[in-house]
Amino acid sequence: MEINGVVIDETFAEAFDMQATRLVLTAADQQWAREAAAAMTGFGTSVIACGLEIAVERELACEETPDGRPGVAILAFAVSGKELEKQIPRRAGQCVLTCPTTSLFAGIDAEKRIPLGKTLRYFGDGYQLSKRINGRRYWRIPVMDGEFVCEEDTGRVAAIGGGNFLMIGQTLAGVSQACRAAVQAIAEVAGVITPFAGGATRSGSKVGSKYKTLVASTNEAYCPSLRGIVHSALDEEEHYVLEVVIDGLQPAAIAQAMRDGILAACRVGREQGLRRITAGNYGGKLGRHHFHLAEVLR
Amino acid sequence: MTLRLQLRSAPPPMMDLSAISFHSLMSMNVAGVCQLEICPQLGLIGDWFNVEGTTEDQRSVIEGSGDWLHGVGTGMHGGTLIVEGDVGDNLGRRMLGGTIVIHGNVASSAGSGMRNGSIHICGNAGDNLGGPWRGERTGMRGGMITVGGECGQRMGHRMRRGMIMVSGHVASQMAWDMIAGTIVVGGATEEFGFGMRRGTIVLAESGIVGKASCSLREPMAVGRFSGWLPAGGEILPLLFAEIGRGWGAHSNAFSEREPQNCGSLRDLGEGWRERQWLRSRGDRAVGGQGEVFGS
């Protein structure tokens, strides 16, 4: 298969079951909301060492938020519910509670819950107030600019992490351009995030390592500098590879994101140096969700 | 179709319906409802009321009621009960769910000990609305009560959760020993909030802003509450959205027949942003962290 001169490999992306939550963060203006979200989602690129994969899903207009203020929706993914329960209150406490004017709300309804104000309330040292409104419980913690309003908890749902595709090209400029176009297109899809910096990663990894303590290490088959000394997946004209990793709430959202992302990347085309699109998998043995490139592009 | 209970003859001096659970009527036919015993002295429902209709829309209507009819909707936990006329004491006592609509006035202790559901009262309410019954530690513990008219003394006494909204004036001793919850008053009140530990009182028309002191009679004993300071806005959008929803339900219940009783709180859900809100905290004499919002 070829789109705009770019070869689409006959392969699939292998994705895994994860646990996810959505938070709605609001503030007096969009700038504070963005800054709090930047802190909250910092160091949240990969579960390999960050504990969770977390990023802004989209910005929210005033009429979309519970308190009528501008905000952002944040999606977070972890390998287990327990890990989410550990990471989310920690980040909420250090990054949102601390940021001027912010409030924090649940962004998803589910039976299983991740604590927010339930644990953060103790910062109020006895001056915290609880308010039950429309069946939801909010904590009000006195802080130096007024009150930090924080919902008791948020929902936790089963989700999928590790949807991906790789862009392979002749020039760095072309691959960068394709990558940015892809990430921009994926940003429009609801229910997905691309957790890496700028939505892309250059360090595609394989499972395990020659060093026993490492769970993941560089994927030498896609490292152009190792062509000729390892069994490489790249030919002589393929000098640069970037990967977009996608976490999503449903398989359909990931498939949609992969489709929109690949099509946007392919619009950059062979003339700009993009030659091939492929996807990362582990032979289909580790993850139960397989996204075949040909199927998502159909 | 709705189940109708119509008073057949002159009422007794007093009738206590607290033994009749109105949600259980929803699974009965007319003959079954007629066989329900009110009390040994008064006999059966069928002895006093003409019963007709069915319960497929989960609604029942009492016609011909008056202040002699007590304990209506006790322990109710579903469906809708509409009362055409006044009712006596203990309306919706220990209610757990559903909706009661009163096209008239209610006497004392309506919503006493209620945990959930809604009571919409078109007219006035008597004393101890949402308060505790004698010897009980707490009053209302959830749900919503709206009153289109005025309300008597000791409203929201020892209230623990839920919301009470009164369009008109409220007599003295409101929210004494309040534990938590929300009270909204459209008219004036006095001597309120003594012993208040937590909870929120919104005085929608208090006229505090722009005056040297509160236009109400000294609302709280001197020194027991803090001065009026600008209210932090963080919780207000959520709080007033709830007020708007609650009063919207009240207006829906009465807008066709009694539009005049949709009252002063109608525009608060949206219009609160146009006003300046101040807040006072207390009761400090008991280490309370309650809050009173005035505009």
Coordinates of C-alpha atoms in Angstrom, one line a residue, chain A residues 11-294:
Chain A
T11 CA 2.1 -4.8 9.9
F12 CA 0.3 -3.9 13.0
A13 CA 0.6 -1.9 16.2
E14 CA 0.4 -3.9 19.3
A15 CA -1.4 -2.2 22.3
F16 CA -2.0 -3.2 25.9
D17 CA -4.7 -3.0 28.5
M18 CA -4.3 -0.1 30.8
Q19 CA -6.3 1.8 33.4
A20 CA -7.3 5.4 32.7
T21 CA -8.9 8.5 34.2
R22 CA -9.9 11.9 33.0
L23 CA -9.6 15.1 35.0
V24 CA -11.1 18.5 34.3
L25 CA -8.9 21.3 35.5
T26 CA -10.2 24.8 35.5
A27 CA -8.8 28.2 36.5
A28 CA -9.6 31.9 36.5
D29 CA -8.1 32.2 33.0
Q30 CA -6.8 29.8 30.4
Q31 CA -3.2 30.7 31.1
W32 CA -3.4 29.4 34.7
A33 CA -5.2 26.3 33.5
R34 CA -2.6 25.6 30.9
E35 CA 0.2 26.2 33.4
A36 CA -1.3 23.9 36.0
A37 CA -1.9 21.3 33.3
A38 CA 1.7 21.6 32.1
A39 CA 2.9 20.9 35.7
M40 CA 0.5 18.0 36.2
T41 CA 1.3 16.3 32.9
G42 CA 5.1 16.9 33.2
F43 CA 7.3 13.8 33.4
G44 CA 4.4 11.6 32.3
T45 CA 5.7 10.2 29.0
S46 CA 5.9 6.5 29.6
V47 CA 4.9 4.0 32.3
I48 CA 8.4 2.5 32.1
A49 CA 9.7 5.0 34.6
C50 CA 7.1 7.8 35.1
G51 CA 4.4 5.7 36.7
L52 CA 1.8 6.9 34.3
E53 CA 1.3 8.4 30.8
I54 CA -0.5 11.7 31.1
A55 CA -1.2 14.6 28.7
V56 CA -3.8 17.2 27.9
E57 CA -6.6 15.8 25.9
R58 CA -8.0 19.2 24.8
E59 CA -8.7 22.7 26.1
L60 CA -12.2 23.3 27.3
A61 CA -14.4 26.4 26.8
C62 CA -16.2 28.0 29.8
E63 CA -19.5 26.4 28.9
E64 CA -17.9 22.9 28.9
T65 CA -16.6 23.0 32.5
P66 CA -18.5 22.3 35.8
D67 CA -17.8 25.8 37.2
G68 CA -18.1 27.8 34.0
R69 CA -14.4 28.8 33.9
P70 CA -11.9 28.0 31.2
G71 CA -10.1 24.7 31.6
V72 CA -8.4 21.6 30.2
A73 CA -9.3 18.0 30.1
I74 CA -6.4 15.7 31.1
L75 CA -6.2 12.0 30.4
A76 CA -3.9 9.7 32.4
F77 CA -3.1 6.0 31.8
A78 CA -1.3 3.6 34.1
V79 CA -0.6 -0.1 34.1
S80 CA -2.9 -0.7 37.1
G81 CA -5.6 1.0 39.1
K82 CA -3.3 0.9 42.1
E83 CA -0.6 2.9 40.3
L84 CA -3.2 5.5 39.2
E85 CA -4.4 5.8 42.8
K86 CA -0.8 6.5 43.8
Q87 CA 0.1 8.9 41.0
I88 CA -3.0 11.0 40.5
P89 CA -3.4 12.4 44.1
R90 CA 0.4 13.0 44.2
R91 CA 0.4 15.1 41.0
A92 CA -2.9 16.8 41.9
G93 CA -1.5 17.8 45.3
Q94 CA 1.8 19.1 44.0
C95 CA 0.8 20.6 40.6
V96 CA -2.8 21.7 40.8
L97 CA -3.5 22.5 44.5
T98 CA -0.3 24.7 44.3
C99 CA -1.2 26.6 41.1
P100 CA -3.1 29.9 41.6
T101 CA -6.9 29.9 41.0
T102 CA -7.3 26.3 39.9
S103 CA -10.1 23.8 40.7
L104 CA -10.1 20.1 39.9
F105 CA -13.0 18.0 38.9
A106 CA -13.8 14.4 37.8
G107 CA -13.9 14.1 34.0
I108 CA -15.3 10.6 33.7
D109 CA -18.0 8.6 35.5
A110 CA -17.3 5.0 36.5
E111 CA -17.9 2.8 39.4
K112 CA -14.2 2.5 40.3
R113 CA -12.8 5.7 41.7
I114 CA -9.5 7.4 42.0
P115 CA -9.2 9.8 45.0
L116 CA -8.7 13.5 44.5
G117 CA -10.0 15.7 47.3
K118 CA -10.6 12.6 49.4
T119 CA -6.9 12.6 50.2
L120 CA -5.9 16.3 49.4
R121 CA -8.4 17.6 51.9
Y122 CA -6.1 17.0 54.8
F123 CA -4.0 19.9 53.6
G124 CA -6.8 22.0 55.0
D125 CA -5.7 21.1 58.5
G126 CA -9.3 21.0 59.8
Y127 CA -10.4 24.2 57.9
Q128 CA -11.4 22.2 54.9
L129 CA -15.1 22.2 54.0
S130 CA -17.1 19.6 52.2
K131 CA -20.1 20.5 50.0
R132 CA -22.4 18.0 48.4
I133 CA -23.9 19.4 45.2
N134 CA -26.0 17.4 42.8
G135 CA -24.9 14.1 44.1
R136 CA -21.2 14.9 44.0
R137 CA -18.9 15.8 46.9
Y138 CA -16.6 18.7 46.6
W139 CA -13.8 19.7 49.0
R140 CA -12.9 23.3 49.6
I141 CA -9.4 23.7 51.0
P142 CA -8.5 27.2 52.2
V143 CA -5.4 28.5 50.3
M144 CA -3.8 31.9 50.0
D145 CA -5.8 33.1 46.9
G146 CA -9.2 31.8 48.3
E147 CA -10.3 28.2 48.2
F148 CA -9.0 25.2 46.2
V149 CA -12.2 23.4 45.1
C150 CA -11.6 19.8 44.4
E151 CA -14.0 17.0 43.7
E152 CA -13.9 14.0 46.1
D153 CA -12.7 11.5 43.4
T154 CA -12.8 10.7 39.7
G155 CA -13.7 7.6 37.8
R156 CA -11.4 4.9 36.6
V157 CA -12.0 3.0 33.4
A158 CA -10.3 0.2 31.4
A159 CA -8.4 1.7 28.5
I160 CA -5.7 0.9 26.0
G161 CA -2.1 2.1 25.8
G162 CA 0.6 1.7 23.2
G163 CA -1.1 2.4 19.9
N164 CA 1.7 3.6 17.6
F165 CA 3.1 4.1 14.2
L166 CA 6.6 4.9 13.0
M167 CA 7.5 7.5 10.3
I168 CA 10.7 6.6 8.4
G169 CA 12.4 9.0 6.1
Q170 CA 15.4 10.3 4.2
T171 CA 15.6 13.8 5.8
L172 CA 15.1 14.9 9.4
A173 CA 13.1 17.9 8.3
G174 CA 10.7 15.7 6.4
V175 CA 10.2 13.3 9.2
S176 CA 9.8 16.1 11.7
Q177 CA 7.3 17.8 9.5
A178 CA 5.3 14.6 9.1
C179 CA 5.4 13.9 12.8
R180 CA 4.1 17.3 13.7
A181 CA 1.4 17.1 11.2
A182 CA 0.4 13.7 12.6
V183 CA 0.3 14.9 16.2
Q184 CA -1.7 18.0 15.2
A185 CA -4.3 15.8 13.5
I186 CA -4.4 13.4 16.5
A187 CA -5.1 16.3 18.9
E188 CA -8.5 16.7 17.2
V189 CA -9.5 13.1 18.2
A190 CA -11.5 12.8 21.4
G191 CA -10.4 10.3 24.0
V192 CA -6.7 9.9 23.0
I193 CA -3.4 11.5 24.0
T194 CA 0.1 11.3 22.6
P195 CA 2.1 11.5 25.9
F196 CA 5.6 12.0 24.7
A197 CA 7.2 15.4 24.2
G198 CA 5.6 17.0 21.2
G199 CA 3.7 13.8 20.8
A200 CA 6.7 11.9 19.4
T201 CA 9.5 9.8 20.5
R202 CA 12.8 8.9 18.9
S203 CA 13.7 6.1 21.4
G204 CA 11.5 3.3 20.2
S205 CA 12.2 0.5 22.6
K206 CA 12.2 -3.3 22.7
V207 CA 11.3 -5.4 25.7
G208 CA 14.3 -6.3 27.9
S209 CA 18.0 -5.7 27.5
K210 CA 21.3 -7.4 27.8
Y211 CA 21.5 -5.7 31.2
K212 CA 19.3 -7.7 33.6
T213 CA 17.9 -4.7 35.5
L214 CA 16.5 -3.0 32.4
V215 CA 13.0 -3.8 31.4
A216 CA 13.3 -1.9 28.1
S217 CA 16.1 -0.8 25.8
T218 CA 16.8 0.7 22.5
N219 CA 15.3 -1.0 19.4
E220 CA 18.5 -1.5 17.4
A221 CA 16.6 -2.6 14.3
Y222 CA 15.3 0.9 13.9
C223 CA 18.6 2.8 14.8
P224 CA 20.1 4.0 11.5
S225 CA 23.6 4.2 13.0
L226 CA 23.6 0.5 13.6
R227 CA 22.8 -0.4 10.0
G228 CA 25.4 -3.0 8.8
I229 CA 26.3 -4.3 12.2
V230 CA 22.9 -5.5 13.4
H231 CA 19.8 -7.1 11.7
S232 CA 18.3 -3.7 10.7
A233 CA 14.8 -2.9 9.6
L234 CA 16.0 0.1 7.6
D235 CA 17.4 0.3 4.1
E236 CA 20.2 2.6 2.9
E237 CA 17.9 5.5 2.1
E238 CA 16.1 5.4 5.5
H239 CA 18.1 7.7 7.8
Y240 CA 15.6 8.9 10.4
V241 CA 12.7 7.3 12.4
L242 CA 10.2 8.9 14.7
E243 CA 7.4 7.2 16.5
V244 CA 4.0 8.5 17.7
V245 CA 2.6 6.6 20.7
I246 CA -1.1 6.9 21.3
D247 CA -3.1 6.0 24.5
G248 CA -6.9 5.9 24.2
L249 CA -10.0 5.2 26.1
Q250 CA -11.5 2.9 23.4
P251 CA -9.9 0.9 20.6
A252 CA -12.0 2.9 18.1
A253 CA -10.4 6.1 19.3
I254 CA -6.9 4.7 18.9
A255 CA -7.8 3.4 15.4
Q256 CA -9.2 6.8 14.5
A257 CA -6.1 8.6 15.8
M258 CA -3.8 6.3 13.9
R259 CA -5.7 6.8 10.7
D260 CA -5.9 10.6 11.0
G261 CA -2.2 10.8 12.1
I262 CA -0.9 8.6 9.3
L263 CA -3.0 10.4 6.6
A264 CA -1.7 13.7 7.9
A265 CA 1.9 12.5 7.9
C266 CA 1.5 11.1 4.4
R267 CA 0.3 14.5 3.1
V268 CA 3.9 15.6 3.7
G269 CA 4.8 13.0 1.1
R270 CA 7.9 11.4 -0.5
E271 CA 9.1 14.7 -2.0
Q272 CA 9.8 16.0 1.5
G273 CA 11.7 12.9 2.5
L274 CA 9.1 10.7 4.2
R275 CA 9.4 7.2 2.7
R276 CA 7.6 4.6 4.8
I277 CA 5.1 4.2 7.7
T278 CA 5.4 1.1 9.9
A279 CA 4.2 0.1 13.4
G280 CA 5.7 -1.4 16.5
N281 CA 4.8 -4.8 17.8
Y282 CA 6.1 -7.7 19.7
G283 CA 5.0 -10.4 17.4
G284 CA 1.5 -10.2 18.8
K285 CA 2.3 -12.1 21.9
L286 CA 2.3 -9.4 24.6
G287 CA -0.7 -7.1 23.9
R288 CA -4.2 -8.3 23.0
H289 CA -5.1 -5.2 20.9
H290 CA -3.7 -5.3 17.3
F291 CA -4.2 -2.3 15.0
H292 CA -3.3 -3.3 11.5
L293 CA -2.2 -0.3 9.4
A294 CA -4.2 -1.5 6.4

